[in-house]
Amino acid sequence: MTPADTSLPGVAPSSAPRHNLPEVSVSELSQALKRTVEDAFGRVRVRGEISQPKVAGSGHCYLRLKDDAAVLDGVIWRGTMAKLSLRPEEGLEVIATGRLTTYPGRSSYQIIVESLELAGEGALLKLLEERKRRLAAEGLFGAERKRALPFLPRVVGVVTSPTGAVIRDILHRLNDRFPCHVLVWPVRVQGEGAADEIAAAIAGFNALDPGGAVPRPDVLIVARGGGSLDDLMAFNEEVVVRAAAASVVPLVSAVGHETDTTLIDFAADLRAPTPTGAAEMVVPVRLDLLTRVGDDGRRLLGAMARLLEDRAAYLTGLARGLPDLARRVEELTQRLDDRAQRLALAWPTLLERQRAAVDRLAARLRSPRELVAMRAGELGHLGRALDGAARRAVDDRARALDHLAARLRPAPLRQEAERRAADLARLSGALDAAGARRLNDAGARLDGAAKLLESYSFHKVLARGFVLVRDRAETPVTTAAATAAGQAVTLQFADGRVAATVAGAASDPPPPRSAPAPRRPARKPGKSGKPGGDRRQGDLLDGL
């Protein structure tokens, strides 16, 4: 073991070499580097492309600036982030102003960004084109979102700077064309915070109550004078474009001169070339309206006068074609009188014609007695034919039996034949008697039915002195209440008809006579053995 090996750990041997450079710690070296970098680069402007921008939960933004050969880390503190007019975006070429420092925890250096600006107008146009394409893809610039401006707004809202010449030009033009109520929402139109103020003004106008103390405008004008692209950047911000697209009130964009174009122009319902042009678009010319109303009124009066003249001439022409009303009434009255007279004469003629037809039909009808006699003759003929046929049949059978008996030799058979012949003769006699009785009974019933039918006929009633009363329609009148004074009726007697007229109204029936009515003799018993014969319908004329 050498002497060096026997030395204690951490104790340098007496023979170790000594250095002239002092020893420093890592922290001391990192702090020395930090002071050196911050003193040498206390204020720098770095141009590069933003890469990997990220906003932490604390509100700080971390990003990287790069070019084709190097990369520089950067950080934007939360307070500075709120003041920037340009938001860090991926691929955006900018000029960052700030100071360099180191981060000892990772042995790296970085820039503390205090402000950002686009690196030239070409980069700014590229940014605007990219933003325009993205917002158009969301549908914020669609033609279907555009609304027509009201023809005559009562309240006009203006979002602009209150100190510039723009508001004076707008007020002057509105007063010349058509004076109306104007509400101005003062905002900054460029610089930091201008975009937020413009968006808040648009949303504020839309939040007003239409019937409140401060009425909501019928149309909005967002206006600014001309300027460079950087001066008009507030109207290219996404927050302003979205506020204009979300506006319920129709919005007119009047930013810059006629050649200037901003993104709010695409989101607005109408773009005006200048603020003065916007004032001309939102209101018509009052004198032109008065002139137009006067012209329309004169044209309306002239058209109405011509229409009345045409209608009067047309009515006069129609009146010429009308006949004399008095003469027409006289002709119709005469025709009515003639028809009434003919109708009065035609009615009795029609009744007589119908009465004659009824009489002819009645003459063609056969009386019940004739019908009964005819049916009785037919029945007698049939009975005689039946008796003859029965006798011939009995005679034929008797002859056949006699012939058969003559041919039979034995006595018992002859006796049996004689007995059968006697039975046959007896049965033939009984058959003849039964047929005669049946014919007599049928004839008696037929005679009774004929007499009953004849007794039911109203002609028998008329023959006893009664009268059948009929009205003009040949309907029998059965009650006094069915008649009226002056009514024409027909009285039918047993020997003919007589026309009559009812003299007065129906009166109460006369009181009954004191003497009792004579009692009718009792009827003879009929063939059925009961008094009065068949009484099922025998009471029809009992009270006559």
JSON list of C-alpha atoms in Angstrom, two decimals, residues 26 31 70 91 98 154 213 304 312 473 514 535 538:
[
{"chain": "A", "resi": 26, "resn": "VAL", "atom": "CA", "xyz": [-22.92, 26.17, -10.23]},
{"chain": "A", "resi": 31, "resn": "GLN", "atom": "CA", "xyz": [-26.04, 34.05, -11.68]},
{"chain": "A", "resi": 70, "resn": "ALA", "atom": "CA", "xyz": [-31.63, 28.85, -34.61]},
{"chain": "A", "resi": 91, "resn": "GLY", "atom": "CA", "xyz": [-46.39, 30.32, -37.94]},
{"chain": "A", "resi": 98, "resn": "GLY", "atom": "CA", "xyz": [-37.91, 42.72, -24.92]},
{"chain": "A", "resi": 154, "resn": "ARG", "atom": "CA", "xyz": [-86.42, 56.17, -36.11]},
{"chain": "A", "resi": 213, "resn": "ALA", "atom": "CA", "xyz": [-85.69, 55.01, -21.79]},
{"chain": "A", "resi": 304, "resn": "MET", "atom": "CA", "xyz": [-109.87, 57.69, -58.90]},
{"chain": "A", "resi": 312, "resn": "ALA", "atom": "CA", "xyz": [-120.56, 56.54, -64.45]},
{"chain": "A", "resi": 473, "resn": "ALA", "atom": "CA", "xyz": [-160.63, 17.59, -53.52]},
{"chain": "A", "resi": 514, "resn": "SER", "atom": "CA", "xyz": [-187.51, 14.38, -25.44]},
{"chain": "A", "resi": 535, "resn": "ARG", "atom": "CA", "xyz": [-172.63, -9.61, -35.74]},
{"chain": "A", "resi": 538, "resn": "GLY", "atom": "CA", "xyz": [-173.31, -5.71, -38.34]}
]
